[in-house]
Structure formats: C-alpha cells, structure tokens
Coordinates of C-alpha atoms and ligand atoms in Angstrom, one line a residue:
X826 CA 0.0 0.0 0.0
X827 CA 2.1 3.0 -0.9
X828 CA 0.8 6.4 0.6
X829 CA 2.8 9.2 -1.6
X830 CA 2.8 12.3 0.6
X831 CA 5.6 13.9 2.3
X832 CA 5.9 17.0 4.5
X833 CA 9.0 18.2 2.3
X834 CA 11.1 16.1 0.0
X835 CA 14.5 14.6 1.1
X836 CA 17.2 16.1 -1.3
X837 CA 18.6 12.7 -2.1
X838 CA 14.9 10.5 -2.3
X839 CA 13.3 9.4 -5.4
X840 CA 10.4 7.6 -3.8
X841 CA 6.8 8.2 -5.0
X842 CA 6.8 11.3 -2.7
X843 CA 4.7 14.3 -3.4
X844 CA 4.6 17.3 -1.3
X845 CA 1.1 19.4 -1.1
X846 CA 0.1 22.5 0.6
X847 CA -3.8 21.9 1.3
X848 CA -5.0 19.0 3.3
X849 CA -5.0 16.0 1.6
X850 CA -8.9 14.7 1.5
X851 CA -7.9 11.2 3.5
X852 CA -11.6 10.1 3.3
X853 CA -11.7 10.1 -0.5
X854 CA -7.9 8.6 -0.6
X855 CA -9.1 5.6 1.7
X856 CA -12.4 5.2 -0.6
X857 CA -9.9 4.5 -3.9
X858 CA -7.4 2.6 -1.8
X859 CA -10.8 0.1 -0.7
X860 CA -12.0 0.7 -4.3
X861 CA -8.8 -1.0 -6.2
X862 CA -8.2 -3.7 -3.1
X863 CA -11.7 -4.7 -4.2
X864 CA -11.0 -5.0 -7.9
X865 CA -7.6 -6.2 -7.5
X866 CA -9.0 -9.2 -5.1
X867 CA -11.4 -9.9 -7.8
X868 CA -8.4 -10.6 -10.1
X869 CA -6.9 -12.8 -7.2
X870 CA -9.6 -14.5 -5.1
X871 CA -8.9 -16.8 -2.3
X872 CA -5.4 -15.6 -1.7
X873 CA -4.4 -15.9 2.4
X874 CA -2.4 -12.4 3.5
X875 CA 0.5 -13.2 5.0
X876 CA 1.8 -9.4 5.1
X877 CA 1.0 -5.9 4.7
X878 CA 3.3 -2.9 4.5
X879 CA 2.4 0.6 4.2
X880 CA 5.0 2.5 2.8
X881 CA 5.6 5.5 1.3
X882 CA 6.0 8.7 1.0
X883 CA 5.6 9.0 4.7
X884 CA 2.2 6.7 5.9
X885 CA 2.8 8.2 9.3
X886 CA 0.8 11.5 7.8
X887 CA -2.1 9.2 7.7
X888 CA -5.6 9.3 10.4
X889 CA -5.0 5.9 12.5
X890 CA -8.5 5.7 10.7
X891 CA -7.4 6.0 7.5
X892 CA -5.3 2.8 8.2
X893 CA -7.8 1.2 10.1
X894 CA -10.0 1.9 6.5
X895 CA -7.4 0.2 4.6
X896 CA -6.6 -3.0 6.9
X897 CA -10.5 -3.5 6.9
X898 CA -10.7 -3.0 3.0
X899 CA -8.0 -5.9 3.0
X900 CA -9.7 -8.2 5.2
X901 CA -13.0 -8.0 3.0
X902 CA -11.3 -8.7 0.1
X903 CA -9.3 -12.3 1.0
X904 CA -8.9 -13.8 4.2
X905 CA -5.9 -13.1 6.5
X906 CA -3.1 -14.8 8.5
X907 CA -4.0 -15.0 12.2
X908 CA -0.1 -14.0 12.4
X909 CA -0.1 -11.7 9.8
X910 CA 2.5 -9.3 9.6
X911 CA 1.2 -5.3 8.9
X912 CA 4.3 -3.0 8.9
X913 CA 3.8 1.2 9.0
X914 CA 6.7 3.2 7.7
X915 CA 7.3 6.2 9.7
X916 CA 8.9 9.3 9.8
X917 CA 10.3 9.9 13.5
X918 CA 8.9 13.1 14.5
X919 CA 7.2 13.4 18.0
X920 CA 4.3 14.5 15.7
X921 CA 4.1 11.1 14.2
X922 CA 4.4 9.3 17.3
X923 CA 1.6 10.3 18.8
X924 CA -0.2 8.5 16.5
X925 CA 1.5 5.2 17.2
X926 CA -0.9 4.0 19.6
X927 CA -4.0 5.2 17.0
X928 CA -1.7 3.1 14.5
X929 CA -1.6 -0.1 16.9
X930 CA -5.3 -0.1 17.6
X931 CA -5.8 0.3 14.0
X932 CA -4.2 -3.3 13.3
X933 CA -0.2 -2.5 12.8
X934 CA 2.0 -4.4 14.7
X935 CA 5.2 -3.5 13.0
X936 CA 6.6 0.3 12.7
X937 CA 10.0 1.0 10.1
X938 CA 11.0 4.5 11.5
X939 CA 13.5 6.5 9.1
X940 CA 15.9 7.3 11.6
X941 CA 18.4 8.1 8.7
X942 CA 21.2 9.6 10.9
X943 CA 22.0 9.7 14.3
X944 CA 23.8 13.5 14.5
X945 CA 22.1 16.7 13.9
X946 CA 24.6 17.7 11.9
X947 CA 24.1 14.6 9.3
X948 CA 20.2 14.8 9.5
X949 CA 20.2 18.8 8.5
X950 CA 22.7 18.0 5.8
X951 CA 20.4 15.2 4.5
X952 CA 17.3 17.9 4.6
X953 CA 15.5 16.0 7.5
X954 CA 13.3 17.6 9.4
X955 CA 13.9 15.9 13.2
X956 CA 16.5 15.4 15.1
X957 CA 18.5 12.7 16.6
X958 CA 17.2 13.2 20.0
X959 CA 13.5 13.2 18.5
X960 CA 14.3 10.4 16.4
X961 CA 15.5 8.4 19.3
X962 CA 12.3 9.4 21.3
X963 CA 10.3 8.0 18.6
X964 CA 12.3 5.2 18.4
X965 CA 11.3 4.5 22.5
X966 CA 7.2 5.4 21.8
X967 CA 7.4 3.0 18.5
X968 CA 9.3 0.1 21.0
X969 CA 6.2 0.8 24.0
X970 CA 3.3 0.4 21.2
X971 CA 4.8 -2.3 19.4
X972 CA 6.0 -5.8 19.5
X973 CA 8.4 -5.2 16.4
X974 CA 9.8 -2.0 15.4
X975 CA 12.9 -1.6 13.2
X976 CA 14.8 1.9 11.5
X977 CA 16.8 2.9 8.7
X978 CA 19.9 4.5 8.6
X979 CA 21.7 6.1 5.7
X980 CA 25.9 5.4 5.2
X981 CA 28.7 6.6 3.3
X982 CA 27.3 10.1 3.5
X983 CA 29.1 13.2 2.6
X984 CA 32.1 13.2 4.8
X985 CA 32.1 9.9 7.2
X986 CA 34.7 8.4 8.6
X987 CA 35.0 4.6 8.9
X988 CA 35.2 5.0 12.8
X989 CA 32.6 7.9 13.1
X990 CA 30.4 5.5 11.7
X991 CA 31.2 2.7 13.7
X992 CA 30.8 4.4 17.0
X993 CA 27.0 5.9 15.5
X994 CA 26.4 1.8 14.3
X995 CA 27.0 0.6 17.9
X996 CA 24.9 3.3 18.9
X997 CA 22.1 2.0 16.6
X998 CA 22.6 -1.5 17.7
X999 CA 21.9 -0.3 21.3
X1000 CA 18.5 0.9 20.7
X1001 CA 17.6 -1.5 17.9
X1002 CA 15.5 -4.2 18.8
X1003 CA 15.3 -7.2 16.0
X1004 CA 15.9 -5.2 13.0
X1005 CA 17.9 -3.0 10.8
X1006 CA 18.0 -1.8 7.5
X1007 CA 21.2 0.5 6.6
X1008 CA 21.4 1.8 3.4
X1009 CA 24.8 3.3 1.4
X1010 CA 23.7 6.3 0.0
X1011 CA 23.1 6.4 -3.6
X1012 CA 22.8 9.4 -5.5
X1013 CA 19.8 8.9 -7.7
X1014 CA 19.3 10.6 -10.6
X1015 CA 17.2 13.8 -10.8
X1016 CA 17.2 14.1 -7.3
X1017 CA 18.9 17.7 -5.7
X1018 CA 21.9 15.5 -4.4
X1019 CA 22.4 14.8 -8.1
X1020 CA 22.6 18.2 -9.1
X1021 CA 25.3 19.0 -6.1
X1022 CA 27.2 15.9 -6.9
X1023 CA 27.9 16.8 -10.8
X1024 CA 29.0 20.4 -9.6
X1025 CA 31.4 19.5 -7.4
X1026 CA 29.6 20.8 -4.2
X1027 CA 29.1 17.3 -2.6
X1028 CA 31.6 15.1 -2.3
X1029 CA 30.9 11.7 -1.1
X1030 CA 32.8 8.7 -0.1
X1031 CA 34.7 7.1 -2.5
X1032 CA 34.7 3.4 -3.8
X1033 CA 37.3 2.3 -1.4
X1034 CA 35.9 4.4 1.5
X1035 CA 32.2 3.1 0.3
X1036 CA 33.7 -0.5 0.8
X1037 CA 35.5 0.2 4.1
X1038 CA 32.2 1.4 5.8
X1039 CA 30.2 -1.5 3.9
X1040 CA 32.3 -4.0 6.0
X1041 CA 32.6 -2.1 9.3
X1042 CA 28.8 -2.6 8.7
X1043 CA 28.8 -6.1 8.1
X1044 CA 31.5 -7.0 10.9
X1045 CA 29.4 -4.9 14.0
X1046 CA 25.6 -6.3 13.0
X1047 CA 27.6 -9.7 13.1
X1048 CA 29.1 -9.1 16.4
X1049 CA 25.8 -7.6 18.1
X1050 CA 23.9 -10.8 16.5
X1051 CA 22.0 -8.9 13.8
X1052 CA 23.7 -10.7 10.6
X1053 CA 22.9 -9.2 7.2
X1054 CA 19.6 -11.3 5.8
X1055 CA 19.6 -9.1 2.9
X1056 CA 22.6 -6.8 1.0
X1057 CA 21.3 -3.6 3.3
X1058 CA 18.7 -5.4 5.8
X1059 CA 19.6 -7.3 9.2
X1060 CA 17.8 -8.9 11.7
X1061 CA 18.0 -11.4 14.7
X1062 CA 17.6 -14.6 13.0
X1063 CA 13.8 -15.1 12.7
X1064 CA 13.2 -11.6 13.1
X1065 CA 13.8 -11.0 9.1
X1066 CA 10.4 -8.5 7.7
X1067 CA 8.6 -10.9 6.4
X1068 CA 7.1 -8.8 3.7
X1069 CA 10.4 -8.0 2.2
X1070 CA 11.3 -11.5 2.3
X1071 CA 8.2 -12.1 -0.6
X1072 CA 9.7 -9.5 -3.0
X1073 CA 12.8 -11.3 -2.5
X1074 CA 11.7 -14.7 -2.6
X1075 CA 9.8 -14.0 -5.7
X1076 CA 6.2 -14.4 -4.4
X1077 CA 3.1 -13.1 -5.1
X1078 CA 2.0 -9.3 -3.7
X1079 CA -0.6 -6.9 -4.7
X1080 CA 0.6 -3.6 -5.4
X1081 CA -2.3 -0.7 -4.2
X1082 CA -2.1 3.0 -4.4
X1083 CA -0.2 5.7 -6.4
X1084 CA 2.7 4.3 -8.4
X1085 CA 2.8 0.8 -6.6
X1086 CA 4.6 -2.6 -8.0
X1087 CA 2.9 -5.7 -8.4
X1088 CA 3.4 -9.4 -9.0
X1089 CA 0.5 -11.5 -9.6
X1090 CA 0.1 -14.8 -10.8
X1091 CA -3.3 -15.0 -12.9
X1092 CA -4.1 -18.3 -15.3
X1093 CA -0.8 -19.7 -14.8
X1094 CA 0.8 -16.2 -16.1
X1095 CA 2.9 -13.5 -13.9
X1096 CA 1.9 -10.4 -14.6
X1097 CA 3.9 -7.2 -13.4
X1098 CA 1.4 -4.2 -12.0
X1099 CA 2.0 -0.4 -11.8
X1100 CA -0.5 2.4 -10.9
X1101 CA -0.5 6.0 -12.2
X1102 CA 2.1 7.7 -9.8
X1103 CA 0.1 10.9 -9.8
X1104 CA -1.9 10.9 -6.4
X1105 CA -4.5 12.7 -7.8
X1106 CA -4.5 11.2 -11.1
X1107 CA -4.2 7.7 -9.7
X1108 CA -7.6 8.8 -7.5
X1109 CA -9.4 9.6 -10.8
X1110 CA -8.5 6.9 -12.8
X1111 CA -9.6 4.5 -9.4
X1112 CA -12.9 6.1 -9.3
X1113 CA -13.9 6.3 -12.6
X1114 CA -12.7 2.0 -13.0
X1115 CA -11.7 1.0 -10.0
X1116 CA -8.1 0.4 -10.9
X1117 CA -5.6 3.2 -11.1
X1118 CA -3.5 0.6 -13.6
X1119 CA -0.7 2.0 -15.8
X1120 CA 0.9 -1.4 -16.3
X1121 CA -0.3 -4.9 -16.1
X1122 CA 1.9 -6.7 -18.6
X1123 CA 2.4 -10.6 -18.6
X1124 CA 5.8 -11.5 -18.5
X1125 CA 8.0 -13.9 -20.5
X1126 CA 10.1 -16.9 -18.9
X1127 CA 13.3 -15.1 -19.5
X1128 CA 11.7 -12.0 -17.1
X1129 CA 10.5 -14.3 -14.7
X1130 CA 13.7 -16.3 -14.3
X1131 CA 16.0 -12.6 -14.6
X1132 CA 13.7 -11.1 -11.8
X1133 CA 14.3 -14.1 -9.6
X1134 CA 17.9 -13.7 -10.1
X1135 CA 17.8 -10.4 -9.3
X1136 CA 16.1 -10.3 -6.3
X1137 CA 16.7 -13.6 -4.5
X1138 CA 20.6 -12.9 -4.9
X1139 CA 20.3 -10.3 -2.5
X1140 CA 19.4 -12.4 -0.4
X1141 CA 22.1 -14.4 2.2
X1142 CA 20.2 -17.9 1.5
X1143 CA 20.1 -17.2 -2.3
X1144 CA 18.5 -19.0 -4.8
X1145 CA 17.6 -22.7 -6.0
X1146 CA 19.4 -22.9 -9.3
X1147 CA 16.4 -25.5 -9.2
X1148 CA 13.7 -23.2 -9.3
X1149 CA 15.6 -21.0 -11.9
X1150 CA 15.9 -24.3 -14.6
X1151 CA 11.8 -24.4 -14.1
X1152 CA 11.9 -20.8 -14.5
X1153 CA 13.8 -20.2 -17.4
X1154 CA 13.2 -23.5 -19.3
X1155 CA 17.0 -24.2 -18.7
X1156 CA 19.9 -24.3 -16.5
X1157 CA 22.4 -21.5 -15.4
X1158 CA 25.1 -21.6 -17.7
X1159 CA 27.8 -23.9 -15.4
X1160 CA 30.5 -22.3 -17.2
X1161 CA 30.0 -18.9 -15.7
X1162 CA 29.0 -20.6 -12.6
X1163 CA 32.3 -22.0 -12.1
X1164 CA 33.7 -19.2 -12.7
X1165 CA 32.1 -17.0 -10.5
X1166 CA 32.7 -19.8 -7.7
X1167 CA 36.3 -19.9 -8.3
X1168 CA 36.4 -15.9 -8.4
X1169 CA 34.8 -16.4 -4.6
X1170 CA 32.2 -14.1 -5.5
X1171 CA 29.0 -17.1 -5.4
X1172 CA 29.3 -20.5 -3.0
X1173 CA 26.9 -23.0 -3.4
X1174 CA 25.8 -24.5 -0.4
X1175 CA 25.6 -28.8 0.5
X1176 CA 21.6 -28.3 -0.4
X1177 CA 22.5 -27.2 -3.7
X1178 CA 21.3 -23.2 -3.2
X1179 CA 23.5 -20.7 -4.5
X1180 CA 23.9 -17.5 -3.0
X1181 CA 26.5 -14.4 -3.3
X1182 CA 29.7 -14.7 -0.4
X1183 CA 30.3 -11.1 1.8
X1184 CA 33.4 -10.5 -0.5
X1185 CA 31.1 -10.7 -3.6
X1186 CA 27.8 -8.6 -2.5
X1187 CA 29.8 -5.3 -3.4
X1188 CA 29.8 -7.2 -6.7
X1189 CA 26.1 -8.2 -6.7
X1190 CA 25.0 -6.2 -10.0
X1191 CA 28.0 -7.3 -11.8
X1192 CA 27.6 -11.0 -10.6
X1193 CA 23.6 -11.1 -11.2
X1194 CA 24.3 -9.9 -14.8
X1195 CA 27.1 -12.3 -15.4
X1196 CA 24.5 -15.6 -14.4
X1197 CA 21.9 -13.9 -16.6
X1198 CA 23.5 -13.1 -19.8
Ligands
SAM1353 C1 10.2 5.6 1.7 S1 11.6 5.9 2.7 C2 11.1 5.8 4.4 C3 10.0 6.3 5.0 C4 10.0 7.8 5.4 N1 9.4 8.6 4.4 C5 11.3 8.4 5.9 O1 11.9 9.0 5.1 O2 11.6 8.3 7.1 C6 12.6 4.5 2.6 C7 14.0 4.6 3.0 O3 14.8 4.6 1.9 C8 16.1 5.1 2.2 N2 16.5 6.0 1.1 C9 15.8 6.8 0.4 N3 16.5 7.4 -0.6 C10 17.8 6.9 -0.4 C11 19.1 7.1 -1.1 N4 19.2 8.0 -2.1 N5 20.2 6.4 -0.7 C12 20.1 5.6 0.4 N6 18.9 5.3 1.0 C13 17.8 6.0 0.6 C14 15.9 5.9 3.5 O4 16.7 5.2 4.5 C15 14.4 5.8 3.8 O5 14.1 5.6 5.1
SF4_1354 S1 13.1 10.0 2.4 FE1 11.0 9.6 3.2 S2 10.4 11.7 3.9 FE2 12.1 12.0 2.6 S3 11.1 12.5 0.6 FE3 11.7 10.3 0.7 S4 9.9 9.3 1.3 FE4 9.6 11.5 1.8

C-alpha cells in the first residue's frame, strides 16, 4: 500500500513522494485505496495475506482511521493470516508518534521509523526535518506500542569516517530491537543530491571508503547478533520482515495505491502491475474504474527467471538454481557458474542453493548480470 505524501522532500529520495500545501482529503484517498483492493482481489480470489506494508511517501501522515480503513478493505477482500504481519513506515517526529498507539489499535504491529542519521549535523545536511534526539524518542514510543519495530539509517554520507560510523552503528545497535536496515547512499538521478554531486559541491565517499564502511557494517551487526539477511537489511535470525522477504523470494503481492509494483500470478501467467504515480490522477483513474493501472503486462520466462535472479541474490540464503531451470526453461550456464565460484564471488551450499559470499555482495549487480546473460 504505498501512501505518496511527504511533509517536504529529502534532497537525495526518489520515492513516489509528493509534497502538497492543502490537506489531503484522506476520506476520498481511503475510498480509492478500498475501491482498487476490491478490484484487484477480484483478479486474485482466495489468496491468504500473509503481510502488509504501508510505505511511502511517509504513511505516518495518515488518520489511524485512514489505516484502520485500509486493513479493513483488506480483510474484506481475501482472508488473513492469524499472524499476519502489517508494517507502517514512519517518519520519527514526536508529531508522528503520537499516532502510534491510534496506528496499533488500528491493526499495525510493526513500525519501520526513518531514523536516517543519528547527528544533527548529518540529519540537516540530509534535509531532514527531526533530530536525533527526537528520532530516538520515537524510536522508544514506537518500541512501548509495538512488538516489532525496526529503523533505517543512511551510510557513506558526505564526509564519514569509517570509525565515526562505527561508533554511531554501535549506537544504533543499542536501541535497535530485532531489526535494521542501513542503506549506502546512492545518488539517484534527478534528485537535488544529483545536481550537487555533478558540480562538485558534494563530495561523497569514495569506492574504497564506500567499501571500508560497507564492511565495518557487516562486521558490528555480526558481532551484536544482527547478521545481514539481505545486501542492506539485518535482523535477529527469525526476526527478518517478512514482507520483504516475498519480494525477494519471488512471491506473489498486490501492489495498491499511487505508483505501486505488483506481482500477480493469474491463469498460470505472472503479470507485473504499476499504478498511475500521480496521487490525484491515480484517485481519478480509481474512481472512474476502480483500478488506477498503468501497467499490467504478462511476463515472458526469461523475465520471470532474470527477476528471480535479481532479487533472491540479494538475499544471504540465495537461490535454488532448481527453481531457476523451471523458470527459465533451462539451466544457469555452469561455465560462468564456475567461474564466479572460483572468483569467490557465489558458493553453493551442501543443499545445492546458491547465493553471493560477503566479499562478492559489493559485486552483486555485476555478478547477477554475469549468471543472466
Ligand atoms: C520511503 S523511505 C522511508 C520512510 C519515510 N518517508 C522516511 O523518510 O523516514 C525508505 C528509506 O529509503 C532510504 N533511502 C531513500 N533514498 C535513499 C538514497 N538515495 N540512498 C540511500 N537510502 C535511501 C531511507 O533510509 C528511507 O528511510
Ligand atoms: S526519504 Fe522519506 S520523507 Fe524524505 S522524501 Fe523520501 S519518502 Fe519522503
């Protein structure tokens, strides 16, 4: 469910995030999101939800009943998991947080708070608008209201050091619970950040910095017990998101709202979704035909198999080379397998899975489209 406002846009984010002046009309958004959960559920009936995430744009700007509108649209349209999994991405303001409770009684039992940085001098720079104290206070409402709570952090921003970000990991670790994601910074195109980076005004870490903080990463979540499950994502064993792990896994999920991705397997045929990414557009086009579809394109074997590549290599468990061969109608090509394997960039484990080692996931796009070609 992708919610695309923002209070002001992050000068390095390329999200789906729009910024607006006059109150967003939440009733009206909630009516199309229940609108194109209903038409979407009529494409795939009987499906069990095993996972919800809310994400954004910043879902924390929504009414608790907004949500609560939502999670009940879901639960009309197919049945859902007795354990199911419903994650809130939030911004951590003390604003937000006061609607964490509203959030919890609403039916969300898993806040992602985009911590980002834990300096005030880091968070200004990155154009956020809390700081680390208020941040951290967020972080200690989200851990009272709910069971599972995780944040993100941004690395290999303009001007870190390898120990200075060592000391703010350990920090991290301290008030993490189960789960981390920590993300290098990437500067995206068309995004302000862009802009700075081409004239010279923002200089950020270099490849062999980059790599140096990349494994100080690695080596403290190892230490404090929160190995990486995913390239940026770590978690106590068992504690992994669970939603994430079906994008990676190459499962099935609906894709609601303004410029949200889909995967759905109808007739025997997976089709790839997108919505308009105009909010207001997307409204429109959901209330005139219940769908705010821009895409919904079978694809071929070759996609299929690619996109499984893709994403379950990110992964720490891998892939089933297996499930590829059904996939693609034939094998990986053992040639470049070997390769790869001798290169110490891919193991394959005694169950036959392979997966990318810790020395090769700096590698990953390189490696993925190596075993593809
Ligand atoms: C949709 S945003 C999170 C929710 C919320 N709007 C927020 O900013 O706190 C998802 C996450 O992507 C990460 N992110 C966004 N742009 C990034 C970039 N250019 N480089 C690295 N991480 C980025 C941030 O850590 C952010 O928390
Ligand atoms: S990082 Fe979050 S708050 Fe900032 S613009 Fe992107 S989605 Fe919005």
């Amino acid at each position: 469910m992708h919610w695309p406002f923002c209070l002001s846009k992050c000068p390095y984010c390329d999200f789906n995030s729009h910024v607006r002046h006059a109150a967003i009309d939440e009733t009206r958004f909630a009516n199309a999101f229940a609108r194109e959960i209903e038409t979407t559920a009529a494409r795939v009936p009987g499906r069990m939800v095993s996972s919800i995430f809310l994400g954004g744009g910043t879902p924390s700007l929504m009414k608790p009943a907004t949500v609560g509108a939502i999670l009940d649209a879901i639960g009309k349209a197919w049945s859902v998991d007795r354990n199911v999994e419903v994650t809130l991405e939030a911004n951590p303001t003390s604003v937000e947080a006061t609607r964490f409770a509203g959030y919890r009684a609403a039916g969300v039992n898993r806040v992602s708070l985009g911590v980002q940085a834990l300096d005030d001098a880091s968070l200004q720079a990155l154009g956020r608008l809390h700081t680390a104290k208020e941040a951290l206070d967020a972080v200690a409402i989200a851990r009272r209201a709910f069971d599972r709570y995780s944040f993100d952090l941004i690395y290999a921003r303009p001007q870190q050091s390898v120990e200075a970000w060592r000391r703010e990991l350990t920090m991290a670790i301290s008030e993490a619970a189960e789960h981390l994601s920590l993300y290098q910074l990437t500067i995206e195109p068309e995004t302000p950040f862009h802009g700075l980076h081409a004239a010279g005004k923002l200089a950020i870490p270099d490849e062999t910095l980059a790599r140096a903080l990349y494994d100080v990463t690695q080596e403290v979540c190892a230490a404090h017990g929160l190995p990486a499950y995913e390239i940026s994502n770590h978690a106590r064993p068992g504690a992994e998101c669970r939603h994430n792990l079906v994008y990676w896994r190459g499962n099935e999920y609906a894709g609601i709202g303004p410029g949200a991705h889909g995967r759905l397997d109808i007739d025997g045929v997976r089709r790839a979704t997108a919505t308009d990414r105009r909010p207001e557009a997307w409204v429109m086009r959901v209330e005139e035909g219940g769908h705010g579809l821009t895409v919904d394109d079978a694809l071929t074997r070759d996609e299929c198999a690619d996109e499984y590549l893709l994403m379950g290599l990110r992964l720490t468990e891998g892939i089933d080379p297996e499930r590829y061969r059904l996939l693609a109608g034939r094998p990986l090509d053992p040639r470049r397998v070997e390769n790869l394997r001798a290169e110490g960039t891919i193991a394959i484990a005694g169950d036959g899975r392979l997966r990318v080692t810790q020395s090769g996931f700096p590698l990953l796009d390189a490696v993925v489209a190596d075993l593809a070609a």
